[in-house]
Structure formats: C-alpha cells, structure tokens
Short mmCIF file of C-alpha atoms and ligand atoms in Angstrom, two decimals:
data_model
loop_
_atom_site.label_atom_id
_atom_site.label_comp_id
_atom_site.label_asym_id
_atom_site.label_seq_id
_atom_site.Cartn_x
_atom_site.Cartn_y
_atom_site.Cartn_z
CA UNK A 218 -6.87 33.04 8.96
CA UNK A 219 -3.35 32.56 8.85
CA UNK A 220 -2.42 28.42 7.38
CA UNK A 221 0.24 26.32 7.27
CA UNK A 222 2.69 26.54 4.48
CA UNK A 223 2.66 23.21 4.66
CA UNK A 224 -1.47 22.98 4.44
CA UNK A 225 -1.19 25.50 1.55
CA UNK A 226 1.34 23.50 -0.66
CA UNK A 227 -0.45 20.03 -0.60
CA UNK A 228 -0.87 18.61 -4.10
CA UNK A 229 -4.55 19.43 -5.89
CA UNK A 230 -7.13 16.52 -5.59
CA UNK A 231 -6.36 15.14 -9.04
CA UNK A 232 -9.61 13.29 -8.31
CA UNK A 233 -12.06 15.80 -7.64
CA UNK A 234 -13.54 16.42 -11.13
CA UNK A 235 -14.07 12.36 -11.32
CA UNK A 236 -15.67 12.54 -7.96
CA UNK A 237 -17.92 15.20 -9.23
CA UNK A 238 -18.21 13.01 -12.58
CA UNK A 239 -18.81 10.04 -10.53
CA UNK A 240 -21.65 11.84 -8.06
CA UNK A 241 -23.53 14.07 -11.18
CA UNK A 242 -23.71 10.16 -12.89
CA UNK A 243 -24.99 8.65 -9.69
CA UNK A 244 -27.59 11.34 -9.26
CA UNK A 245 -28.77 10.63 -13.30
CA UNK A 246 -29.54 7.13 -11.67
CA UNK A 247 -26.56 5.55 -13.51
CA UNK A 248 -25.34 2.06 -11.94
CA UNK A 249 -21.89 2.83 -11.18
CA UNK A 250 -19.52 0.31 -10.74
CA UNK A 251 -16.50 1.44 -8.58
CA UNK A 252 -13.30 0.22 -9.06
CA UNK A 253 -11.65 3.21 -7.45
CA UNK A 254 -11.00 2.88 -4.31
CA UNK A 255 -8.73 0.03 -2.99
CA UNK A 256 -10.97 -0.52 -0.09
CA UNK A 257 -11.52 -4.61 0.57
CA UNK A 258 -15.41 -4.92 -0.16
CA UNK A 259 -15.87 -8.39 1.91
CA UNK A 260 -16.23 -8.23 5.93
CA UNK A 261 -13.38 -9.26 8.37
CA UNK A 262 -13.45 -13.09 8.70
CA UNK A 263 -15.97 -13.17 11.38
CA UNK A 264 -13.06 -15.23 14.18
CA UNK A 265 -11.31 -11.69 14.09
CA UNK A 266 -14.43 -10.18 14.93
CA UNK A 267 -15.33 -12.71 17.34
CA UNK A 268 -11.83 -12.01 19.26
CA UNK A 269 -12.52 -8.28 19.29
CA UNK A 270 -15.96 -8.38 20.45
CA UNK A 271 -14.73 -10.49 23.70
CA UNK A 272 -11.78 -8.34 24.09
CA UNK A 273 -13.77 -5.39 24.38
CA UNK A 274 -15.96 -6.35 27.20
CA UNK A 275 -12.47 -6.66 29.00
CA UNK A 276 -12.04 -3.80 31.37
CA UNK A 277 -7.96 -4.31 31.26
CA UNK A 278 -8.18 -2.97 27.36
CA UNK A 279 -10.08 0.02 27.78
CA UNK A 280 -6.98 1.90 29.60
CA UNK A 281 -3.96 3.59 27.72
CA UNK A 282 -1.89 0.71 25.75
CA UNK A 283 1.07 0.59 25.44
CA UNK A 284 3.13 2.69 22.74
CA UNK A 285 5.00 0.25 21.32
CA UNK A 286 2.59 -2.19 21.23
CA UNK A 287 1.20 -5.87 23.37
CA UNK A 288 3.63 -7.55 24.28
CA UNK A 289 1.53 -10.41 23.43
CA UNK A 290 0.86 -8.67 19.63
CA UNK A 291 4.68 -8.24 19.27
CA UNK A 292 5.57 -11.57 20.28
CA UNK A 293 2.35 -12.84 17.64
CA UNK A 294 4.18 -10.18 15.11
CA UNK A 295 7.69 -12.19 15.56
CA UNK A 296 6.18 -15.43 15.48
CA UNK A 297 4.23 -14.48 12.19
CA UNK A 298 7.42 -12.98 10.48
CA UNK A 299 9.62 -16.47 11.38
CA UNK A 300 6.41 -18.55 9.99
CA UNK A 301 5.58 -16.68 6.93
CA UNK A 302 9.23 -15.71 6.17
CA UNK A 303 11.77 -17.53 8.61
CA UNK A 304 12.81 -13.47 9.26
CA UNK A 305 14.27 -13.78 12.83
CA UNK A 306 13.33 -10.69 15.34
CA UNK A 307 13.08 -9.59 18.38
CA UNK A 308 9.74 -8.81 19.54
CA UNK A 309 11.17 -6.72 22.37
CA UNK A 310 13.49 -4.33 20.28
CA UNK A 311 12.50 -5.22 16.69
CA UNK A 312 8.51 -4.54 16.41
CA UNK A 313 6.65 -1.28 17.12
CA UNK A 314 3.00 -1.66 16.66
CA UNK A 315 1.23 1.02 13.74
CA UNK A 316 -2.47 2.59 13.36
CA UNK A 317 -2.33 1.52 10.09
CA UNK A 318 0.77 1.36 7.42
CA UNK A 319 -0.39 4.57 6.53
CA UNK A 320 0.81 6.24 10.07
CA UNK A 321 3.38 4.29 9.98
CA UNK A 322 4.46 6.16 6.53
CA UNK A 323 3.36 9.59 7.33
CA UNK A 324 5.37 9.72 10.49
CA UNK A 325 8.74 7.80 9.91
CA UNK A 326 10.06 10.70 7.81
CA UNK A 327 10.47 12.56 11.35
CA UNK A 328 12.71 10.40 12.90
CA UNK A 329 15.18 10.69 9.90
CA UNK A 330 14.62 13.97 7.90
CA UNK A 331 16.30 17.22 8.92
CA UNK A 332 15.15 19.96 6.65
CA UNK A 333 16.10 20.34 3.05
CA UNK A 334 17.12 16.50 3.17
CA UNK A 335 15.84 14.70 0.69
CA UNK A 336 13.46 11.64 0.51
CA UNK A 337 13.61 9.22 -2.43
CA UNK A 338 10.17 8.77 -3.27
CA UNK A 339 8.75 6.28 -5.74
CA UNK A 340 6.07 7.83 -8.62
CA UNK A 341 3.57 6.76 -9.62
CA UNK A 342 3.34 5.67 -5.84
CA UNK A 343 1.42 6.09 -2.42
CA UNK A 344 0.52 9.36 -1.79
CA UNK A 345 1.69 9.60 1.53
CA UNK A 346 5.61 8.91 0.67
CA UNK A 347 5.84 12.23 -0.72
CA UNK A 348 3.39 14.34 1.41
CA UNK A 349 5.04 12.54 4.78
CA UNK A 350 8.37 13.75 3.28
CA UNK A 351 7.08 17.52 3.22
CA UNK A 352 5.86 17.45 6.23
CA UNK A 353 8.48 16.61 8.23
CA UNK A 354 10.34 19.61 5.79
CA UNK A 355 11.88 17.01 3.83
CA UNK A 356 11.91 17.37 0.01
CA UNK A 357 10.83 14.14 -2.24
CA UNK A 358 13.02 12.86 -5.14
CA UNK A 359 10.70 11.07 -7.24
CA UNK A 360 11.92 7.60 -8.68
CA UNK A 361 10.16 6.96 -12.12
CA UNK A 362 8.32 3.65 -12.20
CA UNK A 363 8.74 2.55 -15.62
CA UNK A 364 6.94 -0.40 -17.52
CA UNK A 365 10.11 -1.02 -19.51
CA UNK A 366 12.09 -1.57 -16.16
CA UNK A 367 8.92 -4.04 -14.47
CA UNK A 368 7.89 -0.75 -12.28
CA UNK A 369 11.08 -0.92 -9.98
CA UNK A 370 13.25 2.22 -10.09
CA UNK A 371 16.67 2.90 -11.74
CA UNK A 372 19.04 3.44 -8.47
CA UNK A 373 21.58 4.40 -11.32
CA UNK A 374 20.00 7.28 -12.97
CA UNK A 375 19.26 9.17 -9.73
CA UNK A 376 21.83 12.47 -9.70
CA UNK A 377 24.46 12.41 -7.55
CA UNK A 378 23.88 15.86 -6.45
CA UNK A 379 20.54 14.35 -4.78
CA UNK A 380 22.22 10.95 -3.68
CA UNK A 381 24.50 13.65 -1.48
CA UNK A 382 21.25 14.67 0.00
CA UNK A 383 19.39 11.72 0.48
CA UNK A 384 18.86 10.30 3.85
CA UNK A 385 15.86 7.93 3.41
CA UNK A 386 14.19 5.86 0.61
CA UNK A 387 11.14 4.47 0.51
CA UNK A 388 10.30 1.57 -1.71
CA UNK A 389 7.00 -0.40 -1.82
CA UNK A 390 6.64 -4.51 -3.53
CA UNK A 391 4.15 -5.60 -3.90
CA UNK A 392 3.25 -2.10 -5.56
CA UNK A 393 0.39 0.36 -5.58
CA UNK A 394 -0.41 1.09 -7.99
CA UNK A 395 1.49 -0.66 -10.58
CA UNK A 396 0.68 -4.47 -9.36
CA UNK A 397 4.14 -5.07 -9.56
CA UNK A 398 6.28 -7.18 -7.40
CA UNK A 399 9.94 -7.25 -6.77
CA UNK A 400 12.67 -10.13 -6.15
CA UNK A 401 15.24 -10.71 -3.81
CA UNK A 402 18.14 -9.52 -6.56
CA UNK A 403 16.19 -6.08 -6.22
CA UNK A 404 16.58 -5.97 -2.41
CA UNK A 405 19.86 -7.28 -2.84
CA UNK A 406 20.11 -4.35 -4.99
CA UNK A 407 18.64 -2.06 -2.68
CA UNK A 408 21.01 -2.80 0.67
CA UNK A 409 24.03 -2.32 -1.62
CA UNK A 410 23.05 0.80 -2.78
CA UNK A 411 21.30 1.64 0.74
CA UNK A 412 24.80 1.03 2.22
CA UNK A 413 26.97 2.93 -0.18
CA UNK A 414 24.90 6.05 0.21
CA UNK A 415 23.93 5.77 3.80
CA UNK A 416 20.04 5.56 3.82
CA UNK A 417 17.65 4.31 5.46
CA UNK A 418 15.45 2.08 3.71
CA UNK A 419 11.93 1.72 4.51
CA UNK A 420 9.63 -0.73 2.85
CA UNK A 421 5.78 -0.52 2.77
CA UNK A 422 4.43 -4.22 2.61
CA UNK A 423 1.01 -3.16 3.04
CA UNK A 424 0.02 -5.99 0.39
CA UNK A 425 2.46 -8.84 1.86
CA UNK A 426 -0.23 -11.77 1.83
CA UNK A 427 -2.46 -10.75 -1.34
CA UNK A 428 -0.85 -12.94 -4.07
CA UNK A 429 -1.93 -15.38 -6.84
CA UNK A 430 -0.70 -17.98 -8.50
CA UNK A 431 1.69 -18.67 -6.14
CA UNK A 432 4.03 -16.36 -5.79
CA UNK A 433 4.97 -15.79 -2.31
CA UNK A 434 6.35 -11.68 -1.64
CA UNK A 435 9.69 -12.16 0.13
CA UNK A 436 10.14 -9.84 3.08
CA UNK A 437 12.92 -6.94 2.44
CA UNK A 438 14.39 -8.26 5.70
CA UNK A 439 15.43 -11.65 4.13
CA UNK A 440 18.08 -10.13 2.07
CA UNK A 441 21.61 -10.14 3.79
CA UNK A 442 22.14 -6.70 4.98
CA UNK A 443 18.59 -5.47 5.12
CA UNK A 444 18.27 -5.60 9.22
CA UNK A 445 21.17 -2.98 9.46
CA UNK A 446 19.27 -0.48 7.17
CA UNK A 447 16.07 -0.64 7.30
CA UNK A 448 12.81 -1.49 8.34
CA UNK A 449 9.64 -2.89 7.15
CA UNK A 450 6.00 -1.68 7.28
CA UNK A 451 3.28 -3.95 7.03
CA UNK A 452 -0.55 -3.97 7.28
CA UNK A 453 -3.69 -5.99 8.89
CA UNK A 454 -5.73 -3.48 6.14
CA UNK A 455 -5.77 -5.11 2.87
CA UNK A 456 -4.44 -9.16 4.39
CA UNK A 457 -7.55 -9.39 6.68
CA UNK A 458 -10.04 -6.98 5.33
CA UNK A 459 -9.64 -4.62 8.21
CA UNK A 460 -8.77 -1.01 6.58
CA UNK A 461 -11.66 -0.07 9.18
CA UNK A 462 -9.74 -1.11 11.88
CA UNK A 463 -6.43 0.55 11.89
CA UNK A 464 -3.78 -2.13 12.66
CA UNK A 465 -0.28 -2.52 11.66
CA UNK A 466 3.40 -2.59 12.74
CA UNK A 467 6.90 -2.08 11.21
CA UNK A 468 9.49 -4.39 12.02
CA UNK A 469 13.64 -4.43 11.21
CA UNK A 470 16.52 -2.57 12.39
CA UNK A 471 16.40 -1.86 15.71
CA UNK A 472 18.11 1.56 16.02
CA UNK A 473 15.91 2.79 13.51
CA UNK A 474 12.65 1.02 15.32
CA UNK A 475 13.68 2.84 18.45
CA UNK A 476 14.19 6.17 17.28
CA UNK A 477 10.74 5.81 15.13
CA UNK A 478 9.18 4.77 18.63
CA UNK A 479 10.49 8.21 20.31
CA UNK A 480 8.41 10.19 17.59
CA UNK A 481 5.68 8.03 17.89
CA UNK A 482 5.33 7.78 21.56
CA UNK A 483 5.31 11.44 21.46
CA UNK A 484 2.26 11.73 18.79
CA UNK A 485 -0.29 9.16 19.53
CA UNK A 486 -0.78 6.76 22.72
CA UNK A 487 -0.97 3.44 20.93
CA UNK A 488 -3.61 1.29 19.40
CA UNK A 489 -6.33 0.02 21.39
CA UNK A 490 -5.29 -2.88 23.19
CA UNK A 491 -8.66 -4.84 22.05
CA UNK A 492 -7.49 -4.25 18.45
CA UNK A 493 -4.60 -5.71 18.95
CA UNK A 494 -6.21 -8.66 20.88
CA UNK A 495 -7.65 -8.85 17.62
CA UNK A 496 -4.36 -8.90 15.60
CA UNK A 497 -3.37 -11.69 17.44
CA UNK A 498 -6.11 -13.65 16.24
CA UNK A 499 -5.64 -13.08 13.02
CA UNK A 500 -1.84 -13.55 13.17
CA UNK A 501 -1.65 -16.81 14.94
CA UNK A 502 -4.93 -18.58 13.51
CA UNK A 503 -5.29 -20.29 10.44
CA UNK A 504 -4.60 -18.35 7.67
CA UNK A 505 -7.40 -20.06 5.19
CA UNK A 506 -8.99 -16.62 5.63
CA UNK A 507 -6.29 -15.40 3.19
CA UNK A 508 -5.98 -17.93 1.10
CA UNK A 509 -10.12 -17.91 0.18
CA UNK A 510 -9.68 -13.94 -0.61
CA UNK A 511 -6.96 -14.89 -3.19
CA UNK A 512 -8.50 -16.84 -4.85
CA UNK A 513 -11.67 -14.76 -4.80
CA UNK A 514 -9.47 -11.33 -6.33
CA UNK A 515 -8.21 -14.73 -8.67
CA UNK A 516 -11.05 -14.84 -9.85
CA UNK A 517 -11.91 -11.14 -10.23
CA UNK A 518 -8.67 -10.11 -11.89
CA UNK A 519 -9.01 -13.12 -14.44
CA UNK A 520 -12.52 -12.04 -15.26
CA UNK A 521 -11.02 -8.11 -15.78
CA UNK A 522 -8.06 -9.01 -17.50
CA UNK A 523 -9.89 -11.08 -19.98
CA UNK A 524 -12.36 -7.95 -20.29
CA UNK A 525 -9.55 -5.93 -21.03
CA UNK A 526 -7.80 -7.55 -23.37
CA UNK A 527 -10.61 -8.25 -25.85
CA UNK A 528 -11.20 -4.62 -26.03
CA UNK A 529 -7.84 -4.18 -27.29
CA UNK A 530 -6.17 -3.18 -24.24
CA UNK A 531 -2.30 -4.73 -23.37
CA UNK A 532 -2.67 -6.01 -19.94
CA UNK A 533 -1.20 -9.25 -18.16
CA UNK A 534 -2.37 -11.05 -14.82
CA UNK A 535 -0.32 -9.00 -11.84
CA UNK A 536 1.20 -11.45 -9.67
CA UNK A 537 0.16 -9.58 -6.09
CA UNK A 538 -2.17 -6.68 -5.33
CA UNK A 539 -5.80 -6.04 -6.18
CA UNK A 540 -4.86 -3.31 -9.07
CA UNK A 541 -4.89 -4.13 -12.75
CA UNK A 542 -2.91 -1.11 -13.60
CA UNK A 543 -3.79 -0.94 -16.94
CA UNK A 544 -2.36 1.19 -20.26
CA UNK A 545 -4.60 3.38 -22.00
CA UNK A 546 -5.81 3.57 -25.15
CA UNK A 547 -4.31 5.43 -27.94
CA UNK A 548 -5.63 9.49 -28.56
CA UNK A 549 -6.28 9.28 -24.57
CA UNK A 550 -4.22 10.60 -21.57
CA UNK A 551 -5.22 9.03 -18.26
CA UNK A 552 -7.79 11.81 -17.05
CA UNK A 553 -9.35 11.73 -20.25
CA UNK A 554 -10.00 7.60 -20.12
CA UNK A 555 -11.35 7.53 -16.57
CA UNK A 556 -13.80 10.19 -18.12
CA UNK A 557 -14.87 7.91 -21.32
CA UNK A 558 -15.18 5.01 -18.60
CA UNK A 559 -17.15 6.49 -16.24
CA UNK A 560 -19.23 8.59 -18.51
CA UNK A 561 -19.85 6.11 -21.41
CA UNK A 562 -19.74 2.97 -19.42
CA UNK A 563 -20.80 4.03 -15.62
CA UNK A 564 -17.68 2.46 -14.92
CA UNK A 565 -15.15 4.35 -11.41
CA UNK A 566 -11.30 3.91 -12.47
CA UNK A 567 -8.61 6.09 -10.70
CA UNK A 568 -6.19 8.30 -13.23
CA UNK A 569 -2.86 6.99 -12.98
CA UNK A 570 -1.38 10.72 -12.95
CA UNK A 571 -3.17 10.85 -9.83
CA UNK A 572 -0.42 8.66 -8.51
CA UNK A 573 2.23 10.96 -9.72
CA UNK A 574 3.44 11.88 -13.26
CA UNK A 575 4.74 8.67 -13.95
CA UNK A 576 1.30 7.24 -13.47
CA UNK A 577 0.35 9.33 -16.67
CA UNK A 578 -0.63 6.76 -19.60
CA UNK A 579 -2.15 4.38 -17.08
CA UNK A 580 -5.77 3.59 -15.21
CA UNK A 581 -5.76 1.47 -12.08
CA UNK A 582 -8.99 -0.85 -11.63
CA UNK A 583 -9.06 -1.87 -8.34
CA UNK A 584 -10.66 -5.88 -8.11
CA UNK A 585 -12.87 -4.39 -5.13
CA UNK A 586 -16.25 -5.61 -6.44
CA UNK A 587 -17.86 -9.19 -6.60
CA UNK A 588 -17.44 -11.23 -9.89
CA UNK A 589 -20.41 -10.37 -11.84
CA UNK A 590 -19.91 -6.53 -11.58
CA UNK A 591 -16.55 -6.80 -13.06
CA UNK A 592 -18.49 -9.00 -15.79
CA UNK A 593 -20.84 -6.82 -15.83
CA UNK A 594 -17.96 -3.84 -16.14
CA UNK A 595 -16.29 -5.70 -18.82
CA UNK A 596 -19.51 -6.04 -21.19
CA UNK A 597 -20.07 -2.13 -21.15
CA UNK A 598 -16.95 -1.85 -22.16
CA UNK A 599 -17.41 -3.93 -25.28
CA UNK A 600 -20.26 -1.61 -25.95
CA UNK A 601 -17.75 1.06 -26.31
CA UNK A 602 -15.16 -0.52 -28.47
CA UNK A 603 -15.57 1.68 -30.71
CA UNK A 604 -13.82 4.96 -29.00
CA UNK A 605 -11.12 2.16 -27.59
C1 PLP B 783 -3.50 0.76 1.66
C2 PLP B 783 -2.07 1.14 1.70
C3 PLP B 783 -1.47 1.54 2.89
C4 PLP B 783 -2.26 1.85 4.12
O1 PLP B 783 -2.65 0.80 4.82
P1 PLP B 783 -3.22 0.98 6.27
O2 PLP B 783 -2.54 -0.08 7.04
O3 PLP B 783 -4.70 0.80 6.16
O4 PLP B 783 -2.88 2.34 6.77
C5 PLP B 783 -0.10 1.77 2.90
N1 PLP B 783 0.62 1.63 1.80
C6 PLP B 783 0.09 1.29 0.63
C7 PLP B 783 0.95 1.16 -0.56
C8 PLP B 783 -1.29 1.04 0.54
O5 PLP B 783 -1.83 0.75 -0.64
#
C-alpha cells in the first residue's frame, strides 16, 4: 500500500501512552477524573435544541444548503458581531458559514499557501495550525508562547529569512492551551506587522464568549486595519455547548472570505441548513445561556486553582478559556507529571509538549467536570504532596 507523504509525516500521538495509562487504570476499576479533553460536559441549552428539532421536520432543510451559508444565519452572524462587538459587516460578502472552527482552520491554508511558503504557527498551540499548514504543502514557523511574554509571540524575534517567506499567520486569544488572552495593543500590533510583511492574518476565536470576571475578548476585527488583512474564525462549539454539532463561520476581509469560499465550495456542500436554523437561535436569543456556563467554569476554575496552589503549584485565575494551564513541579517534565497524576491520583491531564515544544514544562486541566470532581481532584492531590 502505497500512502501519502503527507499521511506518513503527521506528528506521533504524544498522547497515546496516557491513553493507554488512562484505559489500563480504568480497567483496575480506578475512578478517573478527566480533565483532558476540552469537550463541554453540560447539554446544549435545551431552546437550541428545541429550534433544531422543529427545523428538522422541515422538508426545505433536508436539500443541499447553501455553501456559503443561510442567508438568514449570515445576516444572524452580522447582527451578532455589531451586538457583541459593534464590528460592522456585510453578511453578503463578509461571512462564510464553517463545520466547525476546526474546518475552518484545516482548510484556509489552501486558499493562501503555495508550496514551500511558510505559515507562522503559534506553539504550544492548536494542533491543526500546523498540520493544516502541511497539508496544503505549506511549512509551519512556530512562534514560542512564552510565560515571560503573557503567552503572545515575539513578532520581533522571528528571522527575516522566514518573514520573506511568510504568507499567512495564524494567531489564537483567547488561547488554547495557555488560557491566555490578548488586548487590542496586540492586534494593533499584529495589523502593523501583518501590513509590513504582507500576510494574511487569521484569528481562531473559538473561545470568544467563555470569560470570567468580566473581561470581555475584543474581536481582531475592531482594531483599525484588521478588515484589510484578515479574517476571523469563530465557533458555536465551546459558546453553546455544541462541539457535537459542527457550527461555525469566519468573518473579515472580504477578498480573503471569497477566495476561502472558492476552496470551500469545492470540498464540502455546506452545513445542514437545520443546524444553522439552529445557530440562529442561539445567536439572536438571549444569551443568559452563556452567561450561567461562566459562571459555572467560575466556579470550577476557582475550586482548581485553589487546589493547585496549596499543593505548591504557581498558578493564577485565567481570564477566558476552560484550561488552567498549569507549571509543573520541579524534577518533572510534562509527560512525566500527567503520569504521577493519573497514576497516583486517577487524575486525566493533557502534557503540554503535546501542544508543541513550547508546551514542555506545562499540564493543561481542562474545567470539563462538575464542581465536586474537581474537589474531589484537588484532595487526591493533597494526598500526594509529597512527590509535588
Ligand atoms: C475547540 C477548538 C477549535 C474547534 O472548534 P470547532 O468549532 O468545534 O471545530 C478551534 N480552535 C481552537 C483553539 C479550539 O480549542
């Protein structure tokens, strides 16, 4: 069987040995308590639901939709975007409708990348920046995420010989996995140095709506300059619980919306229109929903954070995201942590090197289980104090 090159030279599954760890506990008849996965544990507010289930009895949903997208959801998507961030756009040109961010991050690399250009690619980061980039031949610069610089990256300490190269960047606040958010001065930051080295920027948003103590996450696209490079990805997944239902869209620039729309419309036919029916609900209704899930990951990531610190470990509140991304103790390296966690305390966290070698001194906890489990999380790891 002859495969791909580009099959053959994906990254290892950093996480397979802790998957194996995790399933040989599990079959011991140890309680695990996941916080891997960044998977919203609560159900879809049950209006979304309710909109779907009517929408699906509808005979005009069940044909093709359209590529880019409802007209109805686009002109919900515009409406949302002037609301939430009083970003003006065109729901006819500006808004193409997404199966997820995640399609949306995987495929936008084609409409920009010849090969042997070169993709600046945050790390640790989303998977699918750098994998996207090497698929459409591209080849992925990876920006260091420090702690000393708040987890944004240093434009000024990428080579020139790469800037030369560089055609698009992709930049993601609030982050996964870090938990760190950016201001406008960094986007400010970004269009400048977006303009002087012609790229296009794209920013995942995937985790717009999930903040605490409010903060609000400004859009990229309120910056002066941002709608002539760039575009924005964001996500029904992780605002409205619906990771199960694959809904999102991308909105900015659009030159770069159309030409993202000609590989699209040439890939997949659109997401089904019932979905979308769906996304309008959730768009244009009250958005309580979101509010009550903030303040339940509140309470979740006050309960960890507390944990964590009185085991010795330096962690403070993040201000949007449900990851604690958390630095680990001295005498371990990432791998070796999630190991004493899971098999000392039954407890899931992912390796931060899994995110990239920048994620390498760090676990991510992801505030995906009720309150008392992460209490319950926290008290085994007092038990093991000791090796901390
Ligand atoms: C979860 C996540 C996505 C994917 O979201 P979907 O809309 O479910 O595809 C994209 N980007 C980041 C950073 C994420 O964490």
């Amino acid at each position: 069987m002859n495969y791909s090159e580009r099959i053959l030279t994906l990254p290892p599954y950093l996480f397979a040995s802790i998957d194996e760890a995790k399933k040989a506990m599990i079959d011991k008849g140890v309680d695990v308590i996941d916080l891997g996965v960044g998977d919203p544990d609560r159900p879809t507010p049950p209006h979304i639901v309710e909109s779907m289930v009517n929408a699906v009895r509808d005979p005009k949903n069940h044909q093709y939709p359209s590529y880019v997208g409802l007209p109805e959801f686009r002109a919900a998507v515009a409406e949302w975007m002037k609301k939430t961030r009083n970003v003006t756009i065109d729901p006819k040109t500006q808004v193409l409708t997404l199966l997820g961010s995640k399609e949306g991050v995987a495929h936008v690399p084609f409409a920009f990348i010849n090969p042997g250009d070169v993709v600046l690619c945050p790390n640790p980061g989303y998977p699918v920046y750098t994998i996207g980039t090497k698929f459409a031949c591209g080849v992925p610069y990876e920006m260091p995420l420090l702690s000393k610089n708040n987890f944004l990256p240093d434009y000024d300490a990428i080579p020139k010989d790469i800037l030369k190269k560089a055609k698009l960047l992709f930049i993601n606040y609030p982050n996964n996995p870090t938990g760190a958010v950016a201001d406008k001065a960094f986007f400010e930051k970004t269009v400048k140095f977006a303009k002087e080295n012609n790229l296009v920027v794209v920013h995942d948003n995937a985790y717009s709506e999930m903040v605490y103590d409010d903060y609000k996450a400004p859009s990229f696209l309120e910056v002066p300059g941002a709608m002539d490079v760039g575009i924005e990805l964001y996500s029904m997944s992780k605002t409205y619980n619906m990771t199960g239902w694959r809904l999102g869209f991308a909105v900015g620039n659009k030159d770069l919306i159309a030409a993202f729309g000609k590989v699209k419309s040439n890939i997949d036919s659109g997401v089904f229109d019932a979905v979308q029916r769906a996304g309008i609900t959730a768009l244009t209704s009250s958005q309580q929903c979101v509010a009550d899930m903030n303040a339940v990951y509140t309470e979740r990531r006050n309960a960890l954070i507390t944990g964590l610190k009185s085991i010795g470990l330096d962690v403070k509140p993040q201000k949007a995201t449900f990851y604690v991304w958390a630095p680990v103790p001295k005498g371990y390296d990432s791998m070796g942590f999630a190991k004493l966690l899971l098999e000392e305390a039954g407890i899931v966290a992912t390796p931060g090197v899994g995110f990239g070698k920048s994620g390498e001194g760090f676990v991510r906890f992801a505030l995906t289980k009720e309150v008392n489990r992460i209490n319950e999380a926290v008290e085994r790891m007092k038990k093991i104090k000791s090796k901390i």
